Amino acid sequence: MPDRTLVFHVGMPKTGSTSIQETLYYGLEDRQFHYIGFGQISGSRAMRILFSDSAGDSRLSKALGFDSRSLGQMRKMLMHRLLKSLAICDRRHATPIVSAEWCWRMTREEYVGVLEFFAARGYRVEPIAYVRSLWGWYPSAFQENVKWGDADFTPCRGVFDDRPQVRSEGDLIATLEVLEGVFGGKYLRVIPFVRSSLASGCVVEDFCRMLGIGMSPRRIRRANDGLGVDAIRAIYASNALGAGYGHGPRAVEKNVLLQRRLTGMGGPPFRYHSTLLETWTDEIARQHAGVAERTGAAFPNHPSSADDADAIRKEADLFRYSVESVGWLEKASGLPIRTPGGDDAPPAHVAAAVDSLRERQPVWARARRVGEFVMRELRRMSHGV
């Protein structure tokens, strides 16, 4: 029987997973634990390639143009890194940690595959899941899809919604039941992703305290914060009317840099108006009740403060642009957006400005991105993450 623990952080998506992963990848020095980052920081891509037959269907695989041969080579490399990390854990008697928010989307059979793989190596898998209120999760997921090139106005859609035969990511009850059934209810930890109930209001600090990881607050990183509504509107225009995300490794990098640049727009956060989700009100209440039954914590209702003038009610609201955001785009892109003699900003003009920004990235931004890859690889080689 397995006599060692492997911590399996499964998300859910949009609950601070990237911040947890970057902090553990770069900042974990507590030798009682070892973070398995596969040299990629997040374990999502690696775990999908290793334990799912659907790896070729992922947005990243499609964007990069991976075929079965390249996926096979990637699987071989990732398995080598996984076994090397487990060997480090064996030598140190350290507890391994795998963090992969895509795993929230796994099928029962895929979870069983994970369980059996690690059990054969002497590990008992103990899942951790942060679960978020669907009132906030759905707009966050929509925003993530837009960042990946979508122009599909489907308010209640998941982040990894590429396998329609698999349960919805918003089906909290069904996912927790599958996790309980495979790994055992006594080993599954479910934590409401509510800032007021997290340690110091921080999911990274909460995660580390829960496991007893010694982590200096100075090493905690924040990553993949949401873009404001103005930036999402700008990207949506490019996706719907312009060049959009593109394909290939260069396209992925260009879009990462574009999103970073658009944080300079500022403006209000991206929010749904409550009326946009009113059709799903009863189902959301049922899902939240299922979480409360397991955790004893109730999610708050949709905040009335979110129903302001910037809240999204319909797709047409994604083609409304503030004067400030249009001015910022004109200055950043060097292109005219407003119609002569007026303040109208045609969405096609906004799309053209965003496309221009995507193609013309500052040298310093590209150099910084290269530096991040170098630091990531150095950390992998020195710490085996």
CSV table of C-alpha atoms in Angstrom, one decimal:
chain,number,residue,atom,x,y,z
A,1,MET,CA,0.0,0.0,0.0
A,2,PRO,CA,1.2,3.6,-0.7
A,3,ASP,CA,2.8,5.1,2.4
A,4,ARG,CA,3.8,8.5,1.1
A,5,THR,CA,1.6,11.5,0.1
A,6,LEU,CA,1.5,13.3,-3.2
A,7,VAL,CA,-0.3,16.6,-3.1
A,8,PHE,CA,-2.4,16.9,-6.3
A,9,HIS,CA,-3.7,20.5,-6.7
A,10,VAL,CA,-6.4,20.3,-9.4
A,11,GLY,CA,-7.6,23.9,-9.5
A,12,MET,CA,-10.4,24.7,-10.3
A,13,PRO,CA,-9.3,27.1,-13.1
A,14,LYS,CA,-9.4,30.8,-12.3
A,15,THR,CA,-8.8,30.3,-8.5
A,16,GLY,CA,-5.2,31.6,-8.3
A,17,SER,CA,-3.6,28.5,-9.7
A,18,THR,CA,-0.9,30.4,-11.7
A,19,SER,CA,0.1,32.4,-8.6
A,20,ILE,CA,0.5,29.1,-6.6
A,21,GLN,CA,2.5,27.5,-9.4
A,22,GLU,CA,4.9,30.4,-10.0
A,23,THR,CA,5.5,30.8,-6.3
A,24,LEU,CA,6.3,27.1,-5.8
A,25,TYR,CA,8.4,26.9,-9.0
A,26,TYR,CA,10.6,29.9,-8.2
A,27,GLY,CA,10.3,30.2,-4.4
A,28,LEU,CA,9.9,26.8,-2.8
A,29,GLU,CA,13.0,26.2,-0.6
A,30,ASP,CA,11.4,24.0,2.1
A,31,ARG,CA,13.1,20.7,1.5
A,32,GLN,CA,10.2,18.8,3.1
A,33,PHE,CA,8.4,19.5,-0.2
A,34,HIS,CA,9.3,19.3,-3.9
A,35,TYR,CA,7.3,21.0,-6.6
A,36,ILE,CA,7.0,19.1,-9.9
A,37,GLY,CA,6.7,21.8,-12.5
A,38,PHE,CA,8.0,19.7,-15.5
A,39,GLY,CA,10.1,22.7,-16.4
A,40,GLN,CA,7.0,24.5,-17.5
A,41,ILE,CA,5.8,26.1,-14.2
A,42,SER,CA,2.2,24.9,-14.6
A,43,GLY,CA,1.6,21.2,-14.6
A,44,SER,CA,-1.6,21.5,-16.7
A,45,ARG,CA,-0.1,20.9,-20.1
A,46,ALA,CA,2.2,18.1,-18.9
A,47,MET,CA,-0.5,16.2,-17.0
A,48,ARG,CA,-2.8,16.4,-20.0
A,49,ILE,CA,-0.1,15.0,-22.4
A,50,LEU,CA,0.8,12.3,-19.9
A,51,PHE,CA,-2.6,11.1,-18.7
A,52,SER,CA,-5.1,12.1,-21.4
A,53,ASP,CA,-5.7,11.0,-25.0
A,54,SER,CA,-7.1,14.4,-25.7
A,55,ALA,CA,-3.8,16.3,-25.5
A,56,GLY,CA,-3.9,17.2,-29.2
A,57,ASP,CA,-7.2,18.9,-28.8
A,58,SER,CA,-6.0,21.5,-26.3
A,59,ARG,CA,-5.9,25.1,-27.4
A,60,LEU,CA,-2.2,25.3,-26.9
A,61,SER,CA,-1.5,22.2,-28.9
A,62,LYS,CA,-3.6,23.5,-31.7
A,63,ALA,CA,-2.0,27.0,-31.6
A,64,LEU,CA,1.5,25.4,-31.7
A,65,GLY,CA,0.5,23.1,-34.5
A,66,PHE,CA,1.5,19.9,-32.6
A,67,ASP,CA,0.9,16.6,-34.4
A,68,SER,CA,1.0,13.1,-32.9
A,69,ARG,CA,4.7,12.8,-33.5
A,70,SER,CA,5.6,16.0,-31.6
A,71,LEU,CA,3.2,15.1,-28.8
A,72,GLY,CA,4.9,11.7,-28.5
A,73,GLN,CA,8.3,13.3,-28.2
A,74,MET,CA,6.9,15.7,-25.6
A,75,ARG,CA,5.3,12.9,-23.7
A,76,LYS,CA,8.7,11.1,-23.5
A,77,MET,CA,10.4,14.2,-22.3
A,78,LEU,CA,7.8,15.0,-19.7
A,79,MET,CA,7.8,11.5,-18.3
A,80,HIS,CA,11.6,11.7,-17.9
A,81,ARG,CA,11.2,14.9,-16.0
A,82,LEU,CA,8.4,13.5,-13.8
A,83,LEU,CA,10.4,10.4,-12.9
A,84,LYS,CA,13.5,12.5,-12.2
A,85,SER,CA,11.5,14.7,-9.8
A,86,LEU,CA,10.1,11.7,-8.0
A,87,ALA,CA,13.6,10.4,-7.6
A,88,ILE,CA,14.5,13.6,-6.0
A,89,CYS,CA,11.6,13.2,-3.6
A,90,ASP,CA,12.7,9.7,-2.8
A,91,ARG,CA,16.2,10.8,-1.9
A,92,ARG,CA,15.0,13.7,0.3
A,93,HIS,CA,11.9,12.0,1.7
A,94,ALA,CA,10.1,15.0,0.4
A,95,THR,CA,6.4,15.4,-0.4
A,96,PRO,CA,5.8,16.0,-4.1
A,97,ILE,CA,3.4,18.6,-5.3
A,98,VAL,CA,1.7,18.6,-8.7
A,99,SER,CA,-0.4,21.6,-9.6
A,100,ALA,CA,-2.5,21.4,-12.8
A,101,GLU,CA,-5.8,23.3,-13.1
A,102,TRP,CA,-6.7,21.4,-16.3
A,103,CYS,CA,-7.0,18.3,-14.1
A,104,TRP,CA,-10.3,19.8,-12.8
A,105,ARG,CA,-11.6,18.8,-16.2
A,106,MET,CA,-10.3,15.2,-16.1
A,107,THR,CA,-12.6,12.2,-16.7
A,108,ARG,CA,-13.0,9.5,-14.0
A,109,GLU,CA,-10.8,7.2,-16.1
A,110,GLU,CA,-8.1,9.8,-16.3
A,111,TYR,CA,-8.2,10.3,-12.5
A,112,VAL,CA,-7.9,6.6,-12.1
A,113,GLY,CA,-4.8,6.6,-14.4
A,114,VAL,CA,-3.2,9.3,-12.2
A,115,LEU,CA,-4.1,7.4,-9.0
A,116,GLU,CA,-2.7,4.1,-10.3
A,117,PHE,CA,0.5,5.7,-11.7
A,118,PHE,CA,1.6,7.2,-8.5
A,119,ALA,CA,0.3,4.3,-6.3
A,120,ALA,CA,2.6,2.0,-8.3
A,121,ARG,CA,5.5,4.3,-7.1
A,122,GLY,CA,4.4,4.3,-3.5
A,123,TYR,CA,2.4,7.4,-3.3
A,124,ARG,CA,-1.1,8.1,-2.0
A,125,VAL,CA,-2.7,11.0,-4.1
A,126,GLU,CA,-4.4,13.6,-2.0
A,127,PRO,CA,-6.3,16.2,-4.1
A,128,ILE,CA,-6.8,19.8,-3.2
A,129,ALA,CA,-9.5,21.9,-5.0
A,130,TYR,CA,-10.2,25.6,-4.5
A,131,VAL,CA,-13.8,26.1,-5.6
A,132,ARG,CA,-15.1,29.5,-6.7
A,133,SER,CA,-18.5,31.1,-6.8
A,134,LEU,CA,-20.0,30.7,-10.2
A,135,TRP,CA,-21.2,34.3,-10.2
A,136,GLY,CA,-17.5,35.3,-10.4
A,137,TRP,CA,-16.1,32.3,-12.2
A,138,TYR,CA,-18.2,32.5,-15.4
A,139,PRO,CA,-17.0,36.0,-16.3
A,140,SER,CA,-13.5,35.1,-15.4
A,141,ALA,CA,-13.6,32.0,-17.6
A,142,PHE,CA,-15.1,34.1,-20.5
A,143,GLN,CA,-12.3,36.6,-20.1
A,144,GLU,CA,-9.7,33.7,-20.3
A,145,ASN,CA,-11.3,32.4,-23.5
A,146,VAL,CA,-11.2,35.8,-25.1
A,147,LYS,CA,-7.5,36.0,-24.3
A,148,TRP,CA,-7.1,32.8,-26.2
A,149,GLY,CA,-8.7,34.1,-29.3
A,150,ASP,CA,-12.4,33.4,-28.9
A,151,ALA,CA,-15.2,35.6,-30.2
A,152,ASP,CA,-18.0,33.4,-29.0
A,153,PHE,CA,-20.4,35.2,-26.7
A,154,THR,CA,-21.4,32.2,-24.5
A,155,PRO,CA,-21.7,33.6,-20.9
A,156,CYS,CA,-21.7,30.2,-19.1
A,157,ARG,CA,-18.8,28.4,-20.8
A,158,GLY,CA,-15.7,26.7,-19.3
A,159,VAL,CA,-12.1,27.5,-19.8
A,160,PHE,CA,-11.1,24.1,-21.2
A,161,ASP,CA,-14.4,23.5,-23.0
A,162,ASP,CA,-13.0,21.4,-25.9
A,163,ARG,CA,-14.5,18.0,-24.9
A,164,PRO,CA,-18.3,18.4,-25.1
A,165,GLN,CA,-18.8,14.8,-23.8
A,166,VAL,CA,-17.1,15.7,-20.5
A,167,ARG,CA,-19.0,17.4,-17.7
A,168,SER,CA,-19.0,21.2,-17.5
A,169,GLU,CA,-16.3,22.8,-15.5
A,170,GLY,CA,-19.1,24.7,-13.7
A,171,ASP,CA,-20.6,21.5,-12.5
A,172,LEU,CA,-19.0,21.7,-9.1
A,173,ILE,CA,-21.1,18.9,-7.6
A,174,ALA,CA,-20.3,16.3,-10.3
A,175,THR,CA,-16.6,17.1,-10.3
A,176,LEU,CA,-16.3,16.8,-6.5
A,177,GLU,CA,-18.3,13.5,-6.6
A,178,VAL,CA,-15.8,12.1,-9.2
A,179,LEU,CA,-12.8,13.2,-7.1
A,180,GLU,CA,-14.3,11.7,-4.0
A,181,GLY,CA,-15.1,8.5,-5.7
A,182,VAL,CA,-11.6,8.0,-7.2
A,183,PHE,CA,-9.4,9.3,-4.4
A,184,GLY,CA,-11.6,8.9,-1.4
A,185,GLY,CA,-13.5,11.6,0.4
A,186,LYS,CA,-11.2,11.6,3.5
A,187,TYR,CA,-8.3,12.6,1.3
A,188,LEU,CA,-10.0,15.3,-0.8
A,189,ARG,CA,-9.7,18.9,0.5
A,190,VAL,CA,-12.2,21.4,-0.9
A,191,ILE,CA,-11.6,25.1,0.0
A,192,PRO,CA,-14.0,27.9,-1.0
A,193,PHE,CA,-12.1,30.5,-3.0
A,194,VAL,CA,-13.4,33.5,-1.0
A,195,ARG,CA,-10.8,36.1,-0.2
A,196,SER,CA,-12.2,36.9,3.3
A,197,SER,CA,-11.7,33.3,4.3
A,198,LEU,CA,-8.2,32.7,2.8
A,199,ALA,CA,-5.1,33.2,5.0
A,200,SER,CA,-4.3,36.9,4.8
A,201,GLY,CA,-6.7,37.0,1.9
A,202,CYS,CA,-4.1,35.3,-0.3
A,203,VAL,CA,-4.6,31.9,-2.0
A,204,VAL,CA,-0.8,31.2,-2.2
A,205,GLU,CA,-0.4,31.9,1.5
A,206,ASP,CA,-3.5,29.8,2.3
A,207,PHE,CA,-2.1,26.9,0.2
A,208,CYS,CA,1.3,27.0,1.9
A,209,ARG,CA,-0.2,27.3,5.4
A,210,MET,CA,-2.6,24.4,4.8
A,211,LEU,CA,0.3,22.1,3.9
A,212,GLY,CA,2.8,23.5,6.4
A,213,ILE,CA,5.2,24.8,3.7
A,214,GLY,CA,7.6,27.4,5.0
A,215,MET,CA,7.3,30.2,2.5
A,216,SER,CA,8.5,33.8,2.9
A,217,PRO,CA,5.8,36.3,2.0
A,218,ARG,CA,8.5,38.0,-0.1
A,219,ARG,CA,8.6,35.0,-2.4
A,220,ILE,CA,4.9,35.0,-3.1
A,221,ARG,CA,4.0,35.9,-6.7
A,222,ARG,CA,0.9,37.2,-8.3
A,223,ALA,CA,0.3,36.0,-11.8
A,224,ASN,CA,-2.4,35.9,-14.6
A,225,ASP,CA,-4.5,38.7,-13.0
A,226,GLY,CA,-7.6,39.5,-15.0
A,227,LEU,CA,-7.5,42.3,-17.6
A,228,GLY,CA,-9.9,45.2,-17.3
A,229,VAL,CA,-13.1,45.5,-19.3
A,230,ASP,CA,-11.5,47.9,-21.8
A,231,ALA,CA,-8.7,45.5,-22.6
A,232,ILE,CA,-11.1,42.6,-23.1
A,233,ARG,CA,-13.3,44.7,-25.4
A,234,ALA,CA,-10.2,45.5,-27.4
A,235,ILE,CA,-9.1,41.9,-27.8
A,236,TYR,CA,-12.6,40.8,-28.5
A,237,ALA,CA,-12.7,43.2,-31.4
A,238,SER,CA,-9.5,41.8,-32.8
A,239,ASN,CA,-10.8,38.2,-32.4
A,240,ALA,CA,-14.2,39.0,-34.1
A,241,LEU,CA,-13.2,41.5,-36.8
A,242,GLY,CA,-9.4,41.5,-37.1
A,243,ALA,CA,-6.5,39.2,-37.4
A,244,GLY,CA,-7.1,37.5,-34.1
A,245,TYR,CA,-4.9,35.2,-32.1
A,246,GLY,CA,-3.0,33.5,-35.0
A,247,HIS,CA,-1.2,30.1,-35.1
A,248,GLY,CA,2.3,28.9,-34.3
A,249,PRO,CA,4.8,29.4,-31.4
A,250,ARG,CA,5.3,33.1,-32.4
A,251,ALA,CA,1.6,33.8,-32.2
A,252,VAL,CA,1.5,32.4,-28.6
A,253,GLU,CA,4.3,34.7,-27.6
A,254,LYS,CA,2.9,37.7,-29.4
A,255,ASN,CA,-0.4,37.3,-27.6
A,256,VAL,CA,1.3,37.0,-24.2
A,257,LEU,CA,3.1,40.2,-24.8
A,258,LEU,CA,-0.1,41.9,-26.2
A,259,GLN,CA,-2.0,41.1,-23.0
A,260,ARG,CA,0.7,42.4,-20.8
A,261,ARG,CA,0.8,45.6,-22.8
A,262,LEU,CA,-2.9,46.1,-22.6
A,263,THR,CA,-2.8,46.1,-18.8
A,264,GLY,CA,-1.6,49.7,-19.3
A,265,MET,CA,-5.1,50.6,-20.3
A,266,GLY,CA,-6.3,50.5,-16.7
A,267,GLY,CA,-10.1,51.0,-16.3
A,268,PRO,CA,-12.7,49.1,-14.4
A,269,PRO,CA,-12.7,45.3,-14.0
A,270,PHE,CA,-14.5,42.9,-16.3
A,271,ARG,CA,-17.9,41.9,-14.8
A,272,TYR,CA,-21.1,40.4,-15.8
A,273,HIS,CA,-24.4,42.2,-15.0
A,274,SER,CA,-26.6,39.9,-12.9
A,275,THR,CA,-29.2,39.8,-15.7
A,276,LEU,CA,-26.8,38.0,-18.0
A,277,LEU,CA,-26.9,34.9,-15.8
A,278,GLU,CA,-30.4,35.1,-14.5
A,279,THR,CA,-31.4,32.1,-16.6
A,280,TRP,CA,-28.9,30.0,-14.6
A,281,THR,CA,-29.8,31.4,-11.2
A,282,ASP,CA,-31.4,28.2,-9.9
A,283,GLU,CA,-28.6,26.0,-11.2
A,284,ILE,CA,-25.9,28.3,-9.7
A,285,ALA,CA,-27.8,28.2,-6.3
A,286,ARG,CA,-27.9,24.3,-6.5
A,287,GLN,CA,-24.2,24.1,-7.2
A,288,HIS,CA,-23.3,26.5,-4.4
A,289,ALA,CA,-25.5,24.5,-2.0
A,290,GLY,CA,-23.6,21.4,-2.9
A,291,VAL,CA,-20.3,23.1,-2.1
A,292,ALA,CA,-21.7,24.5,1.2
A,293,GLU,CA,-22.8,21.0,2.2
A,294,ARG,CA,-19.2,19.8,1.9
A,295,THR,CA,-17.3,22.7,3.3
A,296,GLY,CA,-19.8,24.4,5.6
A,297,ALA,CA,-19.1,27.7,3.8
A,298,ALA,CA,-21.7,29.6,1.8
A,299,PHE,CA,-20.8,31.6,-1.3
A,300,PRO,CA,-22.2,35.2,-1.4
A,301,ASN,CA,-24.9,36.2,-3.8
A,302,HIS,CA,-24.1,38.1,-6.9
A,303,PRO,CA,-22.9,41.5,-5.7
A,304,SER,CA,-25.3,44.4,-6.5
A,305,SER,CA,-22.2,46.6,-6.8
A,306,ALA,CA,-21.3,44.7,-10.0
A,307,ASP,CA,-24.4,45.9,-11.8
A,308,ASP,CA,-22.9,49.2,-12.9
A,309,ALA,CA,-22.7,50.9,-16.3
A,310,ASP,CA,-19.6,48.9,-17.2
A,311,ALA,CA,-21.1,45.5,-16.5
A,312,ILE,CA,-21.6,43.3,-19.5
A,313,ARG,CA,-25.3,42.6,-20.3
A,314,LYS,CA,-25.1,41.5,-24.0
A,315,GLU,CA,-22.5,41.1,-26.7
A,316,ALA,CA,-23.1,44.6,-28.0
A,317,ASP,CA,-21.6,45.9,-24.7
A,318,LEU,CA,-18.2,44.4,-25.8
A,319,PHE,CA,-18.2,46.8,-28.8
A,320,ARG,CA,-18.6,49.9,-26.6
A,321,TYR,CA,-15.4,51.8,-25.9
A,322,SER,CA,-14.6,54.4,-23.3
A,323,VAL,CA,-13.0,57.6,-24.5
A,324,GLU,CA,-10.0,56.9,-22.3
A,325,SER,CA,-9.4,53.4,-23.8
A,326,VAL,CA,-9.7,54.7,-27.4
A,327,GLY,CA,-7.2,57.5,-26.6
A,328,TRP,CA,-4.8,55.0,-25.1
A,329,LEU,CA,-5.0,52.7,-28.1
A,330,GLU,CA,-4.5,55.5,-30.6
A,331,LYS,CA,-1.4,56.7,-28.7
A,332,ALA,CA,0.0,53.2,-28.3
A,333,SER,CA,-0.6,52.0,-31.9
A,334,GLY,CA,-0.1,55.3,-33.7
A,335,LEU,CA,-3.3,54.7,-35.7
A,336,PRO,CA,-6.5,56.8,-35.8
A,337,ILE,CA,-9.5,55.1,-34.4
A,338,ARG,CA,-12.2,57.7,-33.9
A,339,THR,CA,-14.1,58.9,-36.9
A,340,PRO,CA,-13.1,62.4,-38.2
A,341,GLY,CA,-14.9,65.1,-36.4
A,342,GLY,CA,-16.4,62.8,-33.8
A,343,ASP,CA,-15.8,60.4,-30.9
A,344,ASP,CA,-17.2,57.3,-32.5
A,345,ALA,CA,-14.8,54.3,-32.4
A,346,PRO,CA,-15.8,51.7,-35.1
A,347,PRO,CA,-15.0,48.2,-33.8
A,348,ALA,CA,-13.1,47.5,-37.0
A,349,HIS,CA,-10.7,50.4,-36.3
A,350,VAL,CA,-10.2,49.1,-32.7
A,351,ALA,CA,-9.4,45.7,-34.1
A,352,ALA,CA,-6.8,47.2,-36.5
A,353,ALA,CA,-5.1,49.0,-33.7
A,354,VAL,CA,-5.0,45.9,-31.5
A,355,ASP,CA,-3.6,43.8,-34.5
A,356,SER,CA,-0.9,46.5,-34.9
A,357,LEU,CA,0.1,46.3,-31.2
A,358,ARG,CA,0.3,42.5,-31.4
A,359,GLU,CA,2.7,42.7,-34.4
A,360,ARG,CA,4.9,45.6,-33.1
A,361,GLN,CA,6.1,44.7,-29.6
A,362,PRO,CA,8.8,46.9,-27.9
A,363,VAL,CA,12.3,45.4,-27.9
A,364,TRP,CA,12.5,45.6,-24.1
A,365,ALA,CA,9.3,43.6,-23.8
A,366,ARG,CA,10.6,40.8,-26.0
A,367,ALA,CA,13.9,40.8,-24.2
A,368,ARG,CA,12.2,40.5,-20.9
A,369,ARG,CA,10.2,37.5,-22.1
A,370,VAL,CA,13.4,35.8,-23.2
A,371,GLY,CA,14.9,36.5,-19.8
A,372,GLU,CA,11.9,34.8,-18.2
A,373,PHE,CA,12.6,31.6,-20.2
A,374,VAL,CA,16.2,31.7,-19.2
A,375,MET,CA,15.4,32.0,-15.6
A,376,ARG,CA,12.8,29.3,-15.8
A,377,GLU,CA,15.3,26.9,-17.3
A,378,LEU,CA,18.0,27.8,-14.9
A,379,ARG,CA,15.6,27.1,-12.0
A,380,ARG,CA,14.6,23.8,-13.5
A,381,MET,CA,18.3,22.7,-13.9
A,382,SER,CA,19.3,23.8,-10.4
A,383,HIS,CA,16.2,22.5,-8.5
A,384,GLY,CA,14.8,19.8,-10.7
A,385,VAL,CA,11.4,21.4,-10.9
